[in-house]
Amino acid sequence: MIGRRSAQSRVAEVRQAARAWRKAGVIDAATLTAIEAAYPDERVRLATAWKVLIFVVVSVAVNAVFAGFVMTTNTGEGGGAWLVFAAIFAGTTEALLASRRIGENGSAAATSFWAAVYAIVGAATAHFAGTSLDTERAVTVALLVATVAFAAACWRWGFELYGVFAAIAFFFLLARFPGGRLWWVLAGVLLILAAVRGLDRAALPPPLRRACGGVLVVASLAVYAALNRYALDRRLIELVENESAATRSEPWLAIPALSTVATAVIPLLFIAWGLRERRMLLLDLGVILGALSLVTLRFYVHLAPLWFLLAAAGAVLTLAALGLNRRLRRAPGAERAGFTARPLYSGRSAPGLRTAAVVAAFAPDAAPRPEDGGFTPGGGRFGGGGASGSF
Amino acid sequence: MPAHGHASRAGPEPMNPDVVDAIGNLREKRVLSDEQATPLLRAARGELVSVELELRALLYAGVLLVTTGVGLFLEENHERIGPAVIASLIGAAAAACLVYAWRRLPPFTWQAATSPHLAADYVLLLGVLLFAADLAYLETQFRILGPDWPYHLLLVSLMALAAAYRFDSRAVLSLALTSFAAWRGVAVSVSFATSHAAQAPAVRANALVCGALFTAAGILSARSRRKAHFEPVFVTLGLVLVFAGLLSGVFQDGRSSWVAWEIPLWIVAAAVIAIAYRLRRVVEFTLAVLAAYLGLLRLLADAMEGTAMVFVVAATSLAVVVLLVAVQRRMKETA
């Protein structure tokens, strides 16, 4: 990662922690000022909304420049123009990040993103001449370039999301080859072990540590998908395989019973690992994978009507959360085995996001206007995002 | 206690090495006292971790699953069990949730009330949603309001508004506002401009009125210092509706009528930009800039074509970026 940016990201980490301490009331305003003076941030850092806005506007600008260039010079085919512009955007990213006052405002994020995308499209287009064989090859090349480009962009410029993109492209690339399911398990396990080590490695700057977290999530999901019973029965990974291969390979793990056991055990392993290491990322993964395993179980075994399962699962989750909260709060020092229900000093709580989540999931459908034809019998509906009742 | 019971984590690589180093440095320089540094160090090392966010996520998922399950139950069983029994059951569940919230949440105050109870806000949300589902079910079964059945959304909105103020819940307030908008035919969650083209003008007008009303309510809350912390919910949702309404006019089909919507869009966007700039309100500022920018793109796309249009769009976008960078320096927003 660019040296100065790496150093500044460490400073930003400390300043962010200090603001969370202030918010939690552990330090006063004077102490916060002293900490910020001890860790001065040379870069202008903006609120997320502003960065998103600048990302959008810069994206429109760079793509319009490319479109104008192609329309003027008629050089859209063959991939050359895409690759040239990928290089230009990469150079622009370097220049923007070198500027203390501009680089963190979303513009470098946009140019770096489009540099990677243009490299992918350029490489794929260069390998495509219209036949189905070319299409298959172009897809494989695109995934290969996506893996390399996003990984390099993550490493060089420190945008952690690119680590996630690179990992996703990497697993889809593996699925293109025979035995993809086996590769997913092997590569997934290796990546999980490597990413866990990187999560709190002091030598890595904070953005790359967070990228390790993203890679850990992707690799864990890949291993689970490779071993999940439903994904095995439906040959989901084999669907991605290169169609030009002489025959589609049979799934590596062709023992359904073993897959069933893996579907049940993997979430428990992650939960146990998370509890032992006190890592919320692993615990969260375990809970999410557990939910996916329950959905898989429901697909094969009809335990009860869907409404009952949903309501019961909701009630169990609610009661479990209430019980856990009570147990932690009533423990000595409001903590048990290194866990607490107190918010601590992470600054992870975001009431604005909670409100947005409620709007996204529960906002009711609009009532039809009278021009629609007046009263429609049987038309009551409340709730969104699946949380609805239609009668 | 737990801190020393987990040597595996207290190894050479702490959870947040930069913050751990910083705490050590700050303690040496006496910026942080030992009493301050000790708990901070435990958290930064990962010797004590918070599950608060996870508990909230579990509660949110629980509410989502229960309401979805209840919706399916009503759909599948209302003929078999009978409407009276179903309505009673859901009503009882809603009442139980509201009573629970009443007992756990702090008493009414015009100021922000910090709830010591993690789950009560979610149980309150579940209660309001169950109440809404029950009301919708009753209306469907007994046709109490007849052709005016959308008024049950107004009733839900008023009930949720009362609950939001009584229990000091921003989440329930957002539900009240979206229900109110739904009563007027405006769905906040989806684009209303494209779904029913014939009704678009009426829906657009309702969106503008609802948006203006919400924004005014937010300003009133802040000025009167009564539930002033509700103001961002009112204003953000209000501005989303106002700009969505104006942009739906700008992006409507037809050769000429859209132009008339550019003028109010620019006036409102300019006003919001100016006020948000003065008050250092980033979300509102970006909403207004984005709306104005989209209006500008529509104008350019109509006025020009071909290569010239593309280059003008590029140049205009770069100009907007330069302007934003200049404004950002003056606003000095920090992450």
XYZ file of C-alpha atoms in Angstrom:
726
model
C 0.000 0.000 0.000
C 1.193 3.530 -0.731
C 3.441 4.420 2.206
C 1.995 7.739 3.249
C -1.560 6.493 2.858
C -0.715 3.477 4.979
C 0.653 5.674 7.766
C -2.335 7.988 7.559
C -4.750 5.084 7.774
C -3.165 4.103 11.107
C -3.572 7.664 12.347
C -7.185 7.670 11.185
C -7.784 4.443 13.097
C -6.566 6.037 16.328
C -8.567 9.220 15.785
C -11.697 7.208 15.065
C -11.172 5.184 18.237
C -10.669 8.392 20.213
C -13.951 9.813 18.940
C -15.692 6.584 19.976
C -14.125 6.918 23.455
C -15.424 10.472 23.661
C -18.874 9.352 22.569
C -18.848 6.668 25.244
C -17.889 9.267 27.843
C -14.546 7.674 28.738
C -12.571 10.806 27.840
C -13.515 14.478 27.839
C -13.320 16.986 25.016
C -9.917 18.288 26.106
C -8.445 14.782 26.038
C -9.900 14.191 22.584
C -8.285 17.417 21.384
C -4.965 16.321 22.881
C -5.194 12.928 21.163
C -6.047 14.523 17.824
C -3.087 16.847 18.239
C -0.825 13.885 18.966
C -2.164 12.055 15.914
C -2.701 14.754 13.290
C -4.512 13.714 10.123
C -3.082 15.447 7.098
C -5.869 14.285 4.849
C -9.327 15.720 4.488
C -11.766 12.972 5.393
C -15.377 13.223 4.403
C -18.644 11.754 5.511
C -19.735 8.615 3.656
C -22.656 10.340 1.920
C -20.310 12.898 0.423
C -17.850 10.251 -0.762
C -20.668 8.300 -2.415
C -21.827 11.452 -4.207
C -18.337 12.223 -5.512
C -17.878 8.574 -6.510
C -21.068 8.733 -8.590
C -20.233 12.028 -10.285
C -16.638 11.000 -11.044
C -17.919 7.688 -12.417
C -20.214 9.517 -14.817
C -17.360 11.809 -15.840
C -14.752 9.126 -16.556
C -17.187 6.926 -18.447
C -18.381 9.885 -20.485
C -14.781 10.735 -21.375
C -14.225 7.157 -22.524
C -17.477 7.097 -24.502
C -16.546 10.395 -26.164
C -13.105 9.081 -27.031
C -14.477 5.882 -28.551
C -17.152 7.747 -30.515
C -14.580 10.173 -31.859
C -11.881 7.666 -32.757
C -13.992 4.564 -33.503
C -11.705 2.427 -31.365
C -14.265 0.639 -29.201
C -13.618 -2.854 -30.494
C -10.672 -5.086 -29.708
C -10.027 -4.076 -26.146
C -7.137 -1.719 -26.834
C -8.980 1.453 -25.874
C -10.269 -0.164 -22.695
C -6.769 -1.162 -21.635
C -5.355 2.273 -22.442
C -8.039 3.935 -20.347
C -7.478 1.397 -17.564
C -3.865 2.566 -17.455
C -4.937 6.224 -17.549
C -7.393 5.713 -14.677
C -4.734 3.852 -12.691
C -2.345 6.759 -13.191
C -5.078 9.199 -12.214
C -5.687 7.196 -9.025
C -2.000 7.459 -8.119
C -2.080 11.207 -8.704
C -5.264 11.685 -6.680
C -3.993 9.652 -3.744
C -0.768 11.658 -3.800
C -2.830 14.764 -3.129
C -3.564 15.142 0.558
C -6.668 17.208 0.011
C -8.384 15.232 -2.714
C -7.598 11.533 -2.551
C -9.930 10.531 0.306
C -13.038 12.178 -1.097
C -14.285 9.304 -3.248
C -12.660 10.391 -6.515
C -9.707 8.006 -6.216
C -12.106 5.229 -5.262
C -14.011 5.867 -8.494
C -10.973 6.051 -10.795
C -9.395 2.961 -9.212
C -12.642 1.010 -9.539
C -13.030 1.909 -13.195
C -9.349 1.165 -13.826
C -9.936 -2.404 -12.678
C -13.232 -2.728 -14.547
C -11.740 -1.386 -17.782
C -8.785 -3.779 -17.468
C -11.225 -6.680 -17.084
C -13.391 -5.631 -20.023
C -10.343 -4.868 -22.171
C -8.724 -8.238 -21.534
C -11.970 -10.108 -22.099
C -12.788 -8.190 -25.273
C -9.333 -8.906 -26.650
C -10.063 -12.639 -26.326
C -13.505 -12.520 -27.884
C -14.122 -12.831 -31.592
C -17.709 -13.992 -31.670
C -17.673 -17.774 -31.324
C -18.936 -19.673 -28.288
C -15.411 -20.946 -27.666
C -14.257 -17.341 -27.499
C -17.039 -16.522 -25.085
C -15.951 -19.258 -22.688
C -12.330 -18.187 -22.947
C -13.252 -14.532 -22.511
C -15.201 -15.317 -19.326
C -12.230 -17.213 -17.882
C -9.833 -14.421 -18.844
C -12.160 -11.812 -17.361
C -12.278 -13.697 -14.038
C -8.505 -14.114 -14.031
C -7.917 -10.420 -14.726
C -10.584 -9.458 -12.165
C -8.795 -11.494 -9.514
C -5.406 -9.976 -10.299
C -6.615 -6.420 -10.923
C -8.750 -6.126 -7.801
C -6.150 -7.849 -5.613
C -3.453 -5.501 -6.922
C -5.725 -2.482 -6.505
C -6.494 -3.522 -2.932
C -2.829 -4.049 -2.108
C -1.593 -0.870 -3.774
C -4.345 1.611 -3.003
C -5.859 0.086 0.124
C -9.533 -0.006 -0.815
C -10.629 -2.991 1.248
C -13.708 -3.799 -0.818
C -11.458 -4.734 -3.727
C -10.105 -7.603 -1.636
C -13.652 -8.962 -1.481
C -14.122 -8.512 -5.246
C -10.803 -10.280 -5.922
C -11.757 -13.202 -3.680
C -15.165 -13.588 -5.346
C -13.584 -13.509 -8.824
C -10.952 -15.988 -7.666
C -13.506 -18.576 -6.573
C -15.531 -18.199 -9.752
C -12.292 -18.619 -11.695
C -11.595 -21.874 -9.828
C -15.112 -23.065 -10.621
C -14.352 -22.726 -14.321
C -11.954 -25.679 -14.153
C -12.754 -29.379 -13.666
C -12.944 -30.278 -9.999
C -13.947 -26.759 -9.052
C -15.706 -27.946 -5.921
C -12.514 -29.516 -4.620
C -10.580 -26.346 -5.445
C -13.124 -24.288 -3.561
C -12.588 -26.358 -0.428
C -8.795 -26.453 -0.649
C -8.293 -22.832 -1.642
C -11.037 -21.726 0.739
C -9.446 -23.383 3.755
C -6.024 -21.957 2.873
C -7.463 -18.472 2.387
C -9.381 -18.679 5.667
C -6.217 -19.565 7.553
C -4.227 -16.814 5.836
C -6.945 -14.193 6.280
C -7.397 -14.932 9.989
C -3.687 -14.352 10.518
C -3.951 -11.048 8.678
C -6.905 -9.751 10.686
C -4.756 -8.212 13.387
C -1.277 -8.355 11.935
C 0.467 -5.148 12.961
C 2.552 -5.079 9.786
C -0.574 -4.605 7.699
C -2.261 -1.195 7.639
C -5.908 -1.100 8.813
C -7.483 -1.144 5.290
C -5.609 -4.334 4.416
C -6.559 -5.892 7.754
C -10.181 -5.130 6.955
C -9.656 -6.589 3.471
C -8.493 -9.780 5.201
C -11.821 -9.799 7.018
C -13.666 -9.537 3.695
C -11.590 -12.329 2.174
C -12.268 -14.461 5.246
C -16.020 -14.035 4.757
C -15.874 -14.893 1.033
C -13.623 -17.913 1.579
C -15.825 -19.209 4.409
C -18.933 -18.917 2.261
C -17.106 -20.681 -0.586
C -16.089 -23.617 1.597
C -19.620 -23.851 2.963
C -21.121 -23.683 -0.548
C -18.773 -26.423 -1.733
C -19.848 -28.716 1.081
C -23.508 -27.751 1.434
C -25.942 -30.544 0.585
C -28.279 -28.403 -1.507
C -25.399 -26.932 -3.539
C -24.119 -30.461 -4.095
C -27.437 -31.907 -5.214
C -28.066 -28.985 -7.558
C -24.473 -29.042 -8.871
C -24.400 -25.277 -8.331
C -20.624 -24.933 -8.541
C -20.392 -27.197 -11.586
C -22.818 -24.877 -13.396
C -20.062 -22.278 -13.577
C -17.611 -24.705 -15.187
C -16.265 -23.974 -18.661
C -18.850 -25.325 -21.112
C -16.208 -26.034 -23.735
C -14.721 -28.754 -21.520
C -15.279 -32.191 -23.073
C -17.495 -33.353 -20.209
C -18.698 -31.644 -17.119
C -16.901 -33.073 -14.149
C -18.869 -34.872 -11.501
C -18.849 -33.181 -8.126
C -15.881 -34.112 -6.068
C -17.831 -34.658 -2.916
C -20.286 -37.196 -4.281
C -21.125 -38.625 -0.877
C -24.402 -37.025 0.102
C -24.209 -38.220 3.681
C -20.850 -36.522 4.155
C -22.233 -33.336 2.665
C -25.208 -33.487 5.018
C -22.892 -33.802 7.998
C -20.742 -30.930 6.728
C -23.837 -28.734 6.311
C -24.683 -29.298 9.948
C -21.179 -29.145 11.398
C -19.537 -26.191 9.606
C -21.676 -23.523 11.311
C -20.983 -25.082 14.688
C -17.254 -25.073 13.966
C -17.333 -21.365 13.163
C -19.347 -20.594 16.288
C -16.969 -22.622 18.458
C -13.966 -20.964 16.813
C -15.472 -17.517 17.273
C -16.228 -18.151 20.945
C -12.747 -19.515 21.590
C -10.977 -16.638 19.837
C -13.576 -14.044 20.818
C -13.862 -12.918 17.212
C -17.246 -11.500 16.314
C -16.616 -11.981 12.600
C -16.307 -15.745 13.046
C -19.288 -15.852 15.379
C -21.403 -13.850 12.947
C -20.354 -16.154 10.120
C -21.309 -19.173 12.211
C -24.767 -17.749 12.897
C -25.335 -16.855 9.225
C -24.161 -20.274 8.038
C -26.357 -21.860 10.704
C -29.355 -20.002 9.294
C -28.446 -21.239 5.805
C -28.187 -24.800 7.131
C -31.642 -24.505 8.684
C -33.009 -23.300 5.347
C -31.318 -26.317 3.708
C -32.902 -28.593 6.296
C -36.292 -27.070 5.632
C -35.824 -27.759 1.904
C -35.351 -31.498 2.513
C -37.448 -32.118 5.602
C -40.957 -30.737 5.973
C -40.997 -30.128 9.693
C -43.974 -27.803 9.883
C -45.822 -25.193 7.808
C -43.618 -22.337 6.652
C -45.531 -19.716 8.624
C -44.991 -21.681 11.814
C -41.285 -22.128 11.188
C -40.796 -18.451 10.425
C -42.774 -17.278 13.433
C -41.113 -19.858 15.682
C -37.632 -18.982 14.400
C -38.396 -15.300 14.951
C -39.646 -15.970 18.474
C -36.601 -18.128 19.268
C -34.216 -15.471 17.945
C -35.954 -12.748 19.927
C -36.032 -14.785 23.115
C -32.426 -15.895 22.625
C -31.297 -12.299 22.197
C -33.282 -11.242 25.265
C -31.908 -14.121 27.314
C -28.330 -13.514 26.253
C -28.665 -9.812 26.938
C -30.038 -10.459 30.405
C -27.369 -13.069 31.166
C -24.535 -10.768 30.152
C -25.885 -7.702 31.910
C -26.447 -9.548 35.166
C -22.972 -11.093 35.208
C -20.305 -9.559 37.481
C -18.953 -6.468 35.746
C -21.628 -6.975 33.052
C -19.328 -9.390 31.212
C -19.004 -13.113 30.884
C -16.100 -15.017 29.312
C -14.853 -11.836 27.649
C -18.235 -10.917 26.135
C -20.449 -8.012 27.106
C -23.760 -6.588 25.887
C -22.528 -3.062 26.493
C -21.703 -1.101 23.340
C -18.080 -0.538 24.484
C -16.023 1.893 22.389
C -16.214 0.556 18.873
C -18.604 3.174 17.493
C -20.373 0.328 15.661
C -23.859 1.422 16.697
C -25.587 3.479 14.001
C -29.157 4.640 14.754
C -29.462 6.119 11.243
C -28.767 2.735 9.703
C -31.292 1.090 12.016
C -33.963 3.536 10.917
C -33.059 2.961 7.260
C -33.316 -0.806 7.796
C -36.798 -0.406 9.277
C -37.896 1.737 6.325
C -36.426 -0.756 3.845
C -38.030 -3.812 5.414
C -41.311 -2.642 6.881
C -42.487 0.339 4.835
C -46.005 -0.525 3.673
C -47.049 -0.667 0.050
C -48.808 2.395 -1.245
C -52.579 2.384 -1.216
C -53.888 2.596 -4.797
C -55.276 5.949 -5.839
C -59.008 6.157 -6.520
C -58.274 6.377 -10.255
C -57.183 2.753 -10.069
C -60.802 1.697 -9.926
C -61.827 2.239 -6.352
C -62.083 -0.486 -3.789
C -60.458 -3.775 -4.652
C -61.804 -6.569 -2.452
C -59.173 -8.656 -0.722
C -56.528 -5.997 -1.028
C -55.096 -5.278 2.426
C -51.324 -5.432 2.705
C -48.909 -4.205 5.297
C -45.156 -4.501 5.501
C -42.406 -4.960 3.017
C -39.324 -7.047 2.531
C -41.307 -10.200 2.983
C -42.821 -8.958 6.200
C -46.212 -8.638 4.719
C -49.668 -9.834 5.194
C -51.851 -10.134 2.095
C -55.366 -11.289 2.664
C -12.162 -12.782 35.219
C -12.293 -13.297 31.534
C -9.451 -10.992 30.612
C -6.787 -13.307 31.876
C -8.673 -16.436 31.044
C -7.946 -16.159 27.349
C -4.265 -16.141 26.833
C -4.730 -17.185 23.230
C -6.006 -13.709 22.358
C -3.609 -11.748 24.548
C -0.699 -12.928 22.398
C 1.741 -10.815 20.427
C -0.905 -9.665 17.876
C -3.709 -7.739 19.595
C -7.029 -7.200 17.819
C -6.315 -3.582 16.968
C -2.522 -3.108 17.090
C -2.528 0.579 16.091
C -4.956 1.527 18.833
C -3.134 -0.629 21.390
C 0.138 1.158 20.540
C -1.587 4.528 20.691
C -3.084 3.840 24.119
C 0.397 2.920 25.396
C 1.862 6.126 23.979
C -0.957 8.276 25.300
C -0.606 6.745 28.754
C 3.126 7.434 28.736
C 2.476 11.050 27.801
C -0.193 11.261 30.546
C -2.868 12.165 28.027
C -4.761 9.115 29.266
C -4.818 8.173 32.927
C -4.327 4.568 34.009
C -8.016 4.387 34.942
C -8.990 5.490 31.447
C -6.426 3.401 29.624
C -7.079 0.043 31.274
C -10.616 -0.615 29.967
C -9.755 0.886 26.570
C -6.771 -1.425 26.320
C -8.880 -4.472 27.120
C -11.285 -3.653 24.325
C -8.522 -2.833 21.821
C -6.722 -6.080 22.610
C -9.902 -8.049 22.129
C -9.937 -9.256 25.712
C -13.439 -7.881 26.047
C -15.741 -7.771 23.021
C -19.222 -6.362 22.647
C -22.096 -8.378 21.201
C -24.496 -5.423 21.311
C -24.711 -5.072 17.536
C -25.256 -8.812 17.124
C -28.041 -8.784 19.709
C -29.708 -5.927 17.856
C -29.365 -7.812 14.566
C -30.914 -10.915 16.148
C -33.818 -8.873 17.466
C -34.324 -7.198 14.101
C -34.267 -10.589 12.333
C -36.645 -11.950 14.960
C -39.157 -9.167 14.353
C -38.846 -9.629 10.579
C -39.413 -13.390 10.814
C -42.342 -13.151 13.231
C -44.167 -10.556 11.138
C -43.531 -12.542 7.955
C -44.761 -15.737 9.639
C -47.872 -13.973 10.914
C -48.554 -12.630 7.418
C -48.329 -16.121 5.929
C -50.461 -17.538 8.728
C -53.206 -15.035 8.015
C -53.062 -15.775 4.323
C -53.261 -19.544 4.734
C -55.552 -19.993 7.709
C -58.017 -17.163 7.891
C -60.840 -19.206 6.365
C -60.200 -22.287 8.493
C -59.854 -20.655 11.907
C -62.168 -17.752 11.484
C -61.505 -14.032 11.432
C -62.607 -13.315 14.977
C -60.169 -15.785 16.527
C -57.277 -14.692 14.318
C -57.880 -11.007 14.913
C -58.090 -11.628 18.659
C -54.858 -13.617 18.704
C -52.895 -11.024 16.778
C -54.444 -8.221 18.780
C -53.460 -9.958 22.002
C -49.895 -10.449 20.760
C -49.672 -6.793 19.732
C -51.041 -5.696 23.105
C -48.551 -7.924 24.930
C -45.685 -6.349 23.007
C -46.927 -2.825 23.704
C -47.408 -3.565 27.413
C -43.879 -4.992 27.546
C -42.540 -1.836 25.902
C -44.610 0.349 28.246
C -43.094 -1.345 31.278
C -39.505 -1.369 30.028
C -39.082 1.944 28.231
C -38.571 5.240 30.071
C -41.536 7.584 30.667
C -42.476 10.256 28.160
C -40.188 13.209 27.718
C -39.817 15.857 25.020
C -36.074 15.223 25.112
C -34.187 12.145 23.921
C -34.745 9.284 26.349
C -31.967 6.749 26.631
C -33.408 3.299 27.034
C -31.459 1.004 29.318
C -33.190 -1.954 27.721
C -31.771 -3.276 24.469
C -34.817 -5.173 23.261
C -37.698 -2.916 24.213
C -37.453 -0.781 21.069
C -37.659 -3.885 18.876
C -40.549 -5.354 20.872
C -42.287 -2.005 20.456
C -41.673 -2.169 16.701
C -43.078 -5.711 16.642
C -46.136 -4.543 18.577
C -46.825 -1.711 16.156
C -46.344 -4.003 13.132
C -48.681 -6.625 14.609
C -51.221 -3.897 15.327
C -50.959 -2.764 11.710
C -51.326 -6.302 10.405
C -54.338 -6.868 12.660
C -55.961 -3.669 11.480
C -55.394 -4.558 7.831
C -56.816 -8.015 8.461
C -59.906 -6.671 10.223
C -60.505 -4.219 7.438
C -60.198 -6.925 4.809
C -62.530 -9.296 6.636
C -65.227 -6.929 7.840
C -64.918 -4.083 5.311
C -65.479 -1.528 8.037
C -64.218 1.365 5.919
C -65.469 -0.019 2.610
C -64.088 1.839 -0.389
C -62.136 4.076 1.975
C -60.077 1.148 3.213
C -56.732 2.978 2.691
C -57.720 5.046 5.736
C -56.571 2.153 7.875
C -53.038 3.197 6.858
C -53.745 6.639 8.268
C -54.900 5.001 11.487
C -51.699 2.934 11.607
C -49.690 6.076 10.949
C -51.359 7.999 13.788
C -50.983 5.092 16.193
C -47.310 4.666 15.249
C -46.746 8.414 15.591
C -48.214 8.368 19.083
C -46.093 5.342 20.008
C -42.968 6.951 18.551
C -43.455 10.086 20.665
C -44.475 8.210 23.810
C -41.644 5.682 23.622
C -39.101 7.909 21.890
C -38.478 5.574 18.952
C -37.027 6.811 15.681
C -37.673 3.421 14.071
C -41.389 3.597 14.869
C -41.468 7.220 13.732
C -40.126 6.174 10.327
C -42.894 3.557 10.195
C -45.461 6.256 10.981
C -44.176 8.475 8.181
C -43.998 5.703 5.578
C -47.534 4.590 6.527
C -48.759 8.155 6.125
C -47.121 8.354 2.692
C -48.624 4.969 1.791
C -52.062 6.298 2.721
C -51.526 9.037 0.156
C -50.503 6.435 -2.427
C -46.754 6.950 -2.149
C -44.538 3.947 -1.466
C -41.243 5.090 -0.038
C -39.542 1.798 -0.810
C -40.104 1.713 -4.577
C -40.149 4.130 -7.465
C -43.660 5.400 -7.825
C -43.086 7.200 -11.084
C -42.719 4.190 -13.292
C -45.267 1.746 -11.914
C -48.567 3.435 -12.747
C -47.970 6.049 -15.388
C -51.597 7.200 -15.478
C -51.641 7.957 -11.763
C -48.121 9.406 -11.703
C -49.188 13.081 -11.534
C -51.462 12.474 -8.540
C -48.898 10.338 -6.760
C -46.206 12.901 -7.554
C -48.301 15.674 -6.048
C -48.909 13.579 -2.947
C -45.195 12.851 -2.657
C -44.416 16.554 -2.795
C -47.062 17.411 -0.216
C -46.002 14.573 2.109
C -42.348 15.542 1.698
C -43.068 19.193 2.462
C -45.173 18.205 5.460
C -42.479 15.925 6.882
C -39.782 18.546 6.333
C -41.893 21.200 8.040
C -42.547 18.842 10.952
C -38.813 18.256 11.271
C -38.047 21.955 11.311
C -40.797 22.506 13.873
C -39.382 19.738 16.070
C -35.934 21.281 15.992
C -37.129 24.851 16.551
C -39.480 24.023 19.384
C -36.846 21.732 20.941
C -39.504 19.079 21.360
C -38.177 15.741 20.194
C -35.507 17.683 18.318
C -33.637 14.415 17.714
C -36.553 13.287 15.500
C -35.755 16.098 13.086
C -33.261 14.121 10.919
C -35.851 11.364 10.383
C -38.537 13.883 9.397
C -36.284 15.989 7.185
C -34.370 13.192 5.448
C -37.527 11.267 4.595
C -39.241 14.506 3.590
C -36.445 15.559 1.261
C -36.275 12.085 -0.274
C -39.979 12.368 -1.125
C -39.708 15.938 -2.398
C -36.745 15.221 -4.667
C -38.202 11.902 -5.813
C -41.406 13.733 -6.729
C -39.574 16.472 -8.604
C -37.265 14.023 -10.387
C -40.199 11.842 -11.391
C -41.526 14.944 -13.149
C -38.180 15.646 -14.777
C -37.733 12.070 -15.976
C -41.318 11.481 -17.102
C -42.052 10.469 -20.669
C -43.140 13.129 -23.112
C -41.389 15.778 -25.101
C -42.199 18.972 -23.300
C -43.908 18.663 -19.933
C -40.771 17.533 -18.130
C -39.018 20.873 -18.726
C -41.428 22.630 -16.386
C -40.252 20.391 -13.552
C -36.634 21.476 -13.965
C -37.341 24.922 -12.550
C -38.863 23.836 -9.214
C -36.206 21.129 -8.962
C -33.439 23.690 -9.278
C -35.110 26.140 -6.906
C -35.662 23.530 -4.196
C -32.201 22.007 -4.698
C -30.562 25.447 -4.481
C -32.453 26.278 -1.305
C -31.582 22.957 0.334
C -27.929 23.247 -0.734
C -27.679 26.739 0.732
C -29.337 25.800 4.027
C -27.469 22.499 4.343
C -24.195 24.278 3.627
C -24.882 26.831 6.329
C -25.887 24.166 8.838
C -23.111 21.738 7.785
C -25.666 19.015 7.015
C -23.942 16.526 4.749
C -26.786 14.112 3.979
C -29.207 16.849 2.977
C -26.473 18.629 1.001
C -25.596 15.509 -0.985
C -29.255 14.683 -1.616
C -29.826 18.132 -3.092
C -26.628 18.102 -5.166
C -27.451 14.652 -6.525
C -30.986 15.724 -7.442
C -29.733 18.872 -9.176
C -27.057 16.874 -10.974
C -29.594 14.354 -12.274
C -31.801 17.227 -13.442
C -28.807 18.708 -15.232
C -28.031 15.420 -16.956
C -31.632 15.192 -18.196
C -31.351 18.697 -19.563
C -28.065 17.970 -21.335
C -29.324 14.681 -22.745
C -32.266 16.491 -24.277
C -30.412 19.562 -25.532
C -27.543 17.749 -27.247
C -26.725 14.464 -28.825
C -23.792 12.348 -29.933
C -20.190 13.067 -29.095
C -20.806 16.661 -28.085
C -23.315 15.599 -25.469
C -20.942 12.999 -24.040
C -18.079 15.461 -23.740
C -20.301 18.131 -22.227
C -21.570 15.598 -19.668
C -17.961 14.713 -18.851
C -16.927 18.355 -18.539
C -19.985 19.228 -16.469
C -19.407 16.276 -14.150
C -15.784 17.272 -13.640
C -16.916 20.825 -12.918
C -19.357 19.498 -10.327
C -16.535 17.494 -8.724
C -14.287 20.568 -8.587
C -17.132 22.538 -7.040
C -17.746 19.809 -4.470
C -14.056 19.668 -3.563
C -14.040 23.426 -3.061
C -17.176 23.313 -0.937
C -15.865 20.353 1.036
C -12.839 22.363 2.098
C -15.065 25.070 3.430
C -17.458 22.774 5.186
C -14.553 20.840 6.726
C -16.600 17.736 7.245
C -14.850 14.974 9.035
C -15.607 11.289 8.755
